[in-house]
Short mmCIF file of C-alpha atoms in Angstrom, two decimals:
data_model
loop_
_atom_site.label_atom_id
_atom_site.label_comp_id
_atom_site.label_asym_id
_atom_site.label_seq_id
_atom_site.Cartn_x
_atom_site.Cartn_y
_atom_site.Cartn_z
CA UNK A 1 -44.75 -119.99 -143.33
CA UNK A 2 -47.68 -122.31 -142.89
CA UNK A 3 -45.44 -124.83 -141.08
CA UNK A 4 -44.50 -121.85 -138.84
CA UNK A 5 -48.11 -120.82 -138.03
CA UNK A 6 -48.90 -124.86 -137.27
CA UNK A 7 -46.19 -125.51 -134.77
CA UNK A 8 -47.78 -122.21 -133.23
CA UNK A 9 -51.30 -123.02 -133.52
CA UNK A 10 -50.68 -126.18 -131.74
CA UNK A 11 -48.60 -125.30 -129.07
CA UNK A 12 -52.21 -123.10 -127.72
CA UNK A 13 -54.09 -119.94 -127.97
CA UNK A 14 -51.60 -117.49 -127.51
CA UNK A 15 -47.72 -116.51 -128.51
CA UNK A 16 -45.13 -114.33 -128.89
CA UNK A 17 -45.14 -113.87 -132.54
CA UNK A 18 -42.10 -112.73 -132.58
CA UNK A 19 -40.61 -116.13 -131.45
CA UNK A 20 -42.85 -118.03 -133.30
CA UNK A 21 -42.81 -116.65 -137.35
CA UNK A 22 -41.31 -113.10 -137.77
CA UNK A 23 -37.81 -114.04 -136.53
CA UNK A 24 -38.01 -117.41 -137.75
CA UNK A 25 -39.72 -116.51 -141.24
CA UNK A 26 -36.69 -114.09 -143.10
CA UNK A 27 -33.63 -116.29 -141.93
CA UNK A 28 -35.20 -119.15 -143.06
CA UNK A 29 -35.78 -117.31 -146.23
CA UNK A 30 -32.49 -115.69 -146.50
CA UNK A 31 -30.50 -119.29 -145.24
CA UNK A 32 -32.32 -121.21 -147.90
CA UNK A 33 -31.23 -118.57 -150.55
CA UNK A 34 -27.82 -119.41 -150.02
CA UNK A 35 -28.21 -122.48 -149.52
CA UNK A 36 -27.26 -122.96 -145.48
CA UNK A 37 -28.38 -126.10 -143.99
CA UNK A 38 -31.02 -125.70 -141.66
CA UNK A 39 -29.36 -126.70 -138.82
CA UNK A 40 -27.26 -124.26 -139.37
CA UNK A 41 -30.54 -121.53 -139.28
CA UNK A 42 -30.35 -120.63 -135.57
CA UNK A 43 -26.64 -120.17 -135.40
CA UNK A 44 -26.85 -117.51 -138.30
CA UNK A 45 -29.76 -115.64 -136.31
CA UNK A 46 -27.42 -115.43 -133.47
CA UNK A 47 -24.43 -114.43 -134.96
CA UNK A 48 -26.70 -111.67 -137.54
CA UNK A 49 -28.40 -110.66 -133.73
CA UNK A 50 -24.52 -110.00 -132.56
CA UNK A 51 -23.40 -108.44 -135.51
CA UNK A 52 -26.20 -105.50 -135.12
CA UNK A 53 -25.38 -104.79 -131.23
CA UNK A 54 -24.36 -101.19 -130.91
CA UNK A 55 -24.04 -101.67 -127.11
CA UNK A 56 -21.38 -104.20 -127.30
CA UNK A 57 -18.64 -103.97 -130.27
CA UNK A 58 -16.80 -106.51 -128.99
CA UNK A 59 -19.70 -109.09 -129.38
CA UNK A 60 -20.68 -107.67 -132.76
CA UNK A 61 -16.87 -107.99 -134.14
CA UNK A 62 -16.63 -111.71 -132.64
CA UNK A 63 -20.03 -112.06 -134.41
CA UNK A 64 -19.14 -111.13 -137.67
CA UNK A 65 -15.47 -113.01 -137.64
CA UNK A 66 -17.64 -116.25 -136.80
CA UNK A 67 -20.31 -114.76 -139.81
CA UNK A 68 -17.52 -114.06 -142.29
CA UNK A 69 -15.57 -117.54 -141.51
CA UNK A 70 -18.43 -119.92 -142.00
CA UNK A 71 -19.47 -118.46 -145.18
CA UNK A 72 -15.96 -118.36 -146.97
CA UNK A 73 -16.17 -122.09 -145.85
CA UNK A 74 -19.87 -122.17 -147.56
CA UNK A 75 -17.98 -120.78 -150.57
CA UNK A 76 -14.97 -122.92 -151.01
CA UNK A 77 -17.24 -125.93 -151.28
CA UNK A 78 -19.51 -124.17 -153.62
CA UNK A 79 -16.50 -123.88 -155.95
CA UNK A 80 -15.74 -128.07 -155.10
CA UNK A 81 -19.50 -129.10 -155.22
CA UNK A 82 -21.71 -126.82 -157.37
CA UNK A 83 -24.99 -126.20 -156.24
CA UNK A 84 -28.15 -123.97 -157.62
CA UNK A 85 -28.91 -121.48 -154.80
CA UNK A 86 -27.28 -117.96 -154.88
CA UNK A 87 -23.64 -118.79 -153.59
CA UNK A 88 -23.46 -120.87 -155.96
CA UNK A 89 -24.87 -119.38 -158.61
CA UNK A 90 -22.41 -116.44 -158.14
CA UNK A 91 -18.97 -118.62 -157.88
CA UNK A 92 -20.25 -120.34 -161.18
CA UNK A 93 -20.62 -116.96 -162.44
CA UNK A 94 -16.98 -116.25 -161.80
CA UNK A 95 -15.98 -117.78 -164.79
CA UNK A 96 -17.17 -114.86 -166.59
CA UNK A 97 -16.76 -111.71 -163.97
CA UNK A 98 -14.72 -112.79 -161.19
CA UNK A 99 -15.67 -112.24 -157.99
CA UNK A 100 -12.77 -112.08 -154.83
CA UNK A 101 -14.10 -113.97 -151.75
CA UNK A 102 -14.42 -110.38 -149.74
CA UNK A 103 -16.94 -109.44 -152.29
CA UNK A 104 -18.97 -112.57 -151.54
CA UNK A 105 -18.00 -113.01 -147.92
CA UNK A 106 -19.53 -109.11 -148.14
CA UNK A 107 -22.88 -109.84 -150.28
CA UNK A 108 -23.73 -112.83 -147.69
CA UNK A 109 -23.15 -110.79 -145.01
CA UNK A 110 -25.39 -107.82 -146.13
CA UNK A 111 -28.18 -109.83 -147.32
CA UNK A 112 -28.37 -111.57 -144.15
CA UNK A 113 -28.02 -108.65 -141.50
CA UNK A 114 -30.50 -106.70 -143.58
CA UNK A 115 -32.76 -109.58 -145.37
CA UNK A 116 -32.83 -111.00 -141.49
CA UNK A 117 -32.62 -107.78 -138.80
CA UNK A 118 -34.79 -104.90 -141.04
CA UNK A 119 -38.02 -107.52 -142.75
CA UNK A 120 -38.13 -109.62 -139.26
CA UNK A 121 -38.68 -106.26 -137.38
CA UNK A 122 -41.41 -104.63 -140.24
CA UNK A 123 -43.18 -107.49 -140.12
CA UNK A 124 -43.69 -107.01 -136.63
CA UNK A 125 -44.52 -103.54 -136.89
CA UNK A 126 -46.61 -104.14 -139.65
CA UNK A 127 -48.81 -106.36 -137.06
CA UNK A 128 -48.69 -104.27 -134.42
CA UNK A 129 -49.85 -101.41 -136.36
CA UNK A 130 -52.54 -103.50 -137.60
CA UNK A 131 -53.60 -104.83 -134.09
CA UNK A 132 -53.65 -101.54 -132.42
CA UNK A 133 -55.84 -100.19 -135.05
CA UNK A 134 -58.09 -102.81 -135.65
CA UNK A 135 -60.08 -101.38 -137.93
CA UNK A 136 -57.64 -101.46 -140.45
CA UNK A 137 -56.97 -104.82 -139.53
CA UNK A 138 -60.41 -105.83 -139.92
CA UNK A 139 -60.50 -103.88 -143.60
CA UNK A 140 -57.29 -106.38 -144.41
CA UNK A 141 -59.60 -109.36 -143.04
CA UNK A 142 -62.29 -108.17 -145.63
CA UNK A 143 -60.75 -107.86 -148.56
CA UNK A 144 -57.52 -109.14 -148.60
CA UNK A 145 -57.39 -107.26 -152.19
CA UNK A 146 -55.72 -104.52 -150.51
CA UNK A 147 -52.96 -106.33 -148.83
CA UNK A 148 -50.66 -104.76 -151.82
CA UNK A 149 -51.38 -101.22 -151.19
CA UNK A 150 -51.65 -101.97 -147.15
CA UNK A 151 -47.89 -102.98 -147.52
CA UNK A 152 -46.50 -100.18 -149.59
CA UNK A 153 -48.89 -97.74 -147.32
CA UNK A 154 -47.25 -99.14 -144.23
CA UNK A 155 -43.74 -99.23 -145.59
CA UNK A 156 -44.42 -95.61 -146.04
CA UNK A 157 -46.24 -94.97 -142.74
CA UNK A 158 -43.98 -97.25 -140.50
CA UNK A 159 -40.11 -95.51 -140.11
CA UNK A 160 -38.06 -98.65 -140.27
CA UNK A 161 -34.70 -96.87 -138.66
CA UNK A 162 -34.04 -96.30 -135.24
CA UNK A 163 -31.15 -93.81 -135.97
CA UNK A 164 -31.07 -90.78 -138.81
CA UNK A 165 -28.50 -92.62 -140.52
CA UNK A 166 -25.08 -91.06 -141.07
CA UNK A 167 -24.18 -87.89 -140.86
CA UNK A 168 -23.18 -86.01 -143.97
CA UNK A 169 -20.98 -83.09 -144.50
CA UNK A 170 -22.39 -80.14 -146.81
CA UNK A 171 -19.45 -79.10 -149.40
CA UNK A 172 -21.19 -76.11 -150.31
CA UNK A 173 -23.86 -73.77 -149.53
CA UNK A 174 -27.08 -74.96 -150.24
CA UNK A 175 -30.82 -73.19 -149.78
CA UNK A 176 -33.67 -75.97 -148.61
CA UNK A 177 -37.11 -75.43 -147.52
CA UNK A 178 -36.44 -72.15 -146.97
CA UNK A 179 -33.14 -72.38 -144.97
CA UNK A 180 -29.43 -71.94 -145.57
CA UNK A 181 -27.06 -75.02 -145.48
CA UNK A 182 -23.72 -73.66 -145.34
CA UNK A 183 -20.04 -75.45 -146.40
CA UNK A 184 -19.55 -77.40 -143.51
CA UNK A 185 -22.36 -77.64 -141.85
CA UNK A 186 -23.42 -81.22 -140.81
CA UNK A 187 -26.37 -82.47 -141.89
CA UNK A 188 -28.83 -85.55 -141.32
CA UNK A 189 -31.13 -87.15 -143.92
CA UNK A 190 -34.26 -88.48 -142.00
CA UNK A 191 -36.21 -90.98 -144.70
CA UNK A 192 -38.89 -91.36 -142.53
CA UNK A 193 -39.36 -87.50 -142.70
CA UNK A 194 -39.40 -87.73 -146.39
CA UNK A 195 -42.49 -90.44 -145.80
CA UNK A 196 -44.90 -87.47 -144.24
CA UNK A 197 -43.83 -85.04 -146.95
CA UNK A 198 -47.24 -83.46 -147.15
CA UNK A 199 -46.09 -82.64 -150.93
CA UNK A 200 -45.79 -85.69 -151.93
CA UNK A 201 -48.72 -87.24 -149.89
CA UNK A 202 -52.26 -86.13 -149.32
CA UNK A 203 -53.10 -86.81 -145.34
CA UNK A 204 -49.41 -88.13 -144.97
CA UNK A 205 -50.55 -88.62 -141.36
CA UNK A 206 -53.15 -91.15 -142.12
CA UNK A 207 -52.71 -94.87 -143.14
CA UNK A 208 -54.68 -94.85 -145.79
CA UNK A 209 -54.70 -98.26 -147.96
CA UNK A 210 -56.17 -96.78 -151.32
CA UNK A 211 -53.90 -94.55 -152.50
CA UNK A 212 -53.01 -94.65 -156.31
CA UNK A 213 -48.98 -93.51 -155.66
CA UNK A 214 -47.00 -94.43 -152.77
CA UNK A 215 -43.34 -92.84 -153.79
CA UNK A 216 -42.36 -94.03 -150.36
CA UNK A 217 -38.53 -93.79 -150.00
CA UNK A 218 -38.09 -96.64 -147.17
CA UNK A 219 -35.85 -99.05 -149.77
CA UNK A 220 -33.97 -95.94 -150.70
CA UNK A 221 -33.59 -94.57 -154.03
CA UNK A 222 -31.52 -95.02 -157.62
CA UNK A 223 -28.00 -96.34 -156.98
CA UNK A 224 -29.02 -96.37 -152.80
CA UNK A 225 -32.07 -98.69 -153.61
CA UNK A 226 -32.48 -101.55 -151.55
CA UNK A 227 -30.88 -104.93 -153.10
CA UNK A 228 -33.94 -106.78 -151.31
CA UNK A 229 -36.46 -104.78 -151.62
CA UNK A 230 -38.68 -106.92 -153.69
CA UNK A 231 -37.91 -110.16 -151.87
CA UNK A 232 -38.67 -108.03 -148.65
CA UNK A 233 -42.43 -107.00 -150.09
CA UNK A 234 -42.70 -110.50 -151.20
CA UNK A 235 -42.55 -111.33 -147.63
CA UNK A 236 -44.78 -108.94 -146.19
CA UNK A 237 -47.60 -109.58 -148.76
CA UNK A 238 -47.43 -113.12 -148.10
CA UNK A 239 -47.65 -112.77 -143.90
CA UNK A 240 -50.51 -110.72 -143.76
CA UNK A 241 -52.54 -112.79 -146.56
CA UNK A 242 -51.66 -115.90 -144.66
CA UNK A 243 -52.41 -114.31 -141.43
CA UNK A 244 -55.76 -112.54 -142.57
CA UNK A 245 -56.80 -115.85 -144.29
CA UNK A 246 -55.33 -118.36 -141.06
CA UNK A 247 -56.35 -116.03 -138.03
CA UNK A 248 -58.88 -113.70 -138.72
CA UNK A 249 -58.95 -112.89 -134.46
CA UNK A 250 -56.04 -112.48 -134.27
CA UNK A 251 -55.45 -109.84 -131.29
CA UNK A 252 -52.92 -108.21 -128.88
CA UNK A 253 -52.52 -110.27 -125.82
CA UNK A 254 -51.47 -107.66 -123.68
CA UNK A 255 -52.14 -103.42 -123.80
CA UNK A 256 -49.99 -101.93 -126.03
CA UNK A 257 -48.05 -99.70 -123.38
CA UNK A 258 -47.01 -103.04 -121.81
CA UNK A 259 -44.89 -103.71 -125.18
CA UNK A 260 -40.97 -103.59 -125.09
CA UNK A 261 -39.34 -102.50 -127.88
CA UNK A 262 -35.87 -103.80 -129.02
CA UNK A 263 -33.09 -100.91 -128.02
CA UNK A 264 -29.56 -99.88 -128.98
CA UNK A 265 -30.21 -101.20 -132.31
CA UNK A 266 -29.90 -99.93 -135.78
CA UNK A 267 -33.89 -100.97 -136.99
CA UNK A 268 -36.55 -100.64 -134.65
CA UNK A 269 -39.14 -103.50 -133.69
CA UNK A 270 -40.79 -105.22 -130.89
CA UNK A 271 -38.98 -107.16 -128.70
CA UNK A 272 -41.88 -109.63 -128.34
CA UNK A 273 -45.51 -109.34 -129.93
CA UNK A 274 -47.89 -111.28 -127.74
CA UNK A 275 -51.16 -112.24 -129.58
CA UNK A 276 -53.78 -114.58 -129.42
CA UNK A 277 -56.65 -115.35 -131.69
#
């Protein structure tokens, strides 16, 4: 990340941070896990970018035939040339529990649409949230003690999802919060709801970096929980303690009303985060 925030620094005073780390940042990440070559790195954005285009299924089906084809080629050398990162840790594993190339063509896949498409856009909510309250900001500046809590507050705080999710289908009748779900009825499952439940959290309105609990349901829950969840906090705690520590001023470039947000997508973001510092 620090190589990231140089080749930004240098280039001048101001940036688009989305261009210059939060994009960058999580493929790089996610690429490395595998074990992709970097030059590889901006070919995977693009084809994880075309795989998550509601607007145009065509593009996102050529996108994830392209996806899908180099990393069954990634794996059939793993299984020629061993190697230490995860693909090929898992076909070395085979020898124990095999694993069919659709399951691993499938774990690559999911780890990078949602290690690359869901962390790239927090983190750049997670600034812009900062930046257009910058007293919190200025709090992280401070005491960068509470960058911890500030992450699991804003994972809360933040909704993540730019749809409901799917739709389910009750299969029998069912009282909540008063109401009557009957067989049959369809029914949506908001998480970012759950995140304000004003049982579960004092103020849930307020961002409020010292609370002791933050049951926050934005990695899911149990069987549904997020396979990267941890590696996705890892990377949040470690952009806002390098940016806190790097660029103290940091600041929004532009008024926040003149901010486009990415559309027709499945995760919500910025399309571009202008700052300077």
């Amino acid at each position: 990340m620090n190589g990231l925030l140089d080749t930004m620094v240098a280039a001048g005073g101001h940036a688009d941070l989305t261009q210059a780390l939060t994009w960058p940042l999580p493929i790089t990440v996610i690429c490395e896990m595998l074990g992709v070559p970097k030059a590889d790195h901006d070919r995977f954005t693009e084809w994880v970018d075309g795989l998550l285009m509601l607007s145009d299924p065509e593009q996102s089906a050529a996108a994830r035939e392209q996806l899908c084809g180099y990393l069954a080629d990634l794996i059939a050398r793993r299984r020629t040339v061993r190697t230490e990162d995860l693909l090929g840790e898992l076909v070395a594993g085979e020898e124990e529990e095999p694993l069919g190339e659709g399951e691993l063509v499938g774990l690559g896949v999911s780890l990078l649409s949602a290690g690359q498409e869901a962390t790239a856009n927090q983190i750049g909510n997670f600034v812009y949230t900062l930046l257009t309250r910058p007293g919190l900001w200025r709090r992280l500046v401070d005491d960068p003690v509470l960058i911890p809590g500030a992450v699991e507050e804003l994972s809360r705080f933040i909704p993540i999802s730019a749809t409901a999710g799917f739709t389910r289908i009750a299969t029998e009748d069912v009282e909540l919060g008063g109401q009557i779900i009957r067989a049959g009825d369809a029914v949506v499952a908001e998480l970012g709801m759950a995140n304000r439940d004003p049982e579960v959290f004092e103020r849930p309105e307020e961002i409020d970096f010292g609370r002791e609990r933050v049951p926050h349901v934005t990695f899911g829950f149990g069987i549904h929980h997020c396979l990267g969840a941890q590696l996705a906090r890892m990377e949040l705690n470690v952009v806002l303690e390098v940016l806190v520590r790097r660029l103290p001023g940091l600041h929004l470039a532009v008024e926040p009303d003149q901010l486009a947000w990415r559309t027709e997508r499945l995760v919500r973001g910025v399309a571009a985060l202008p700052v300077g510092w």
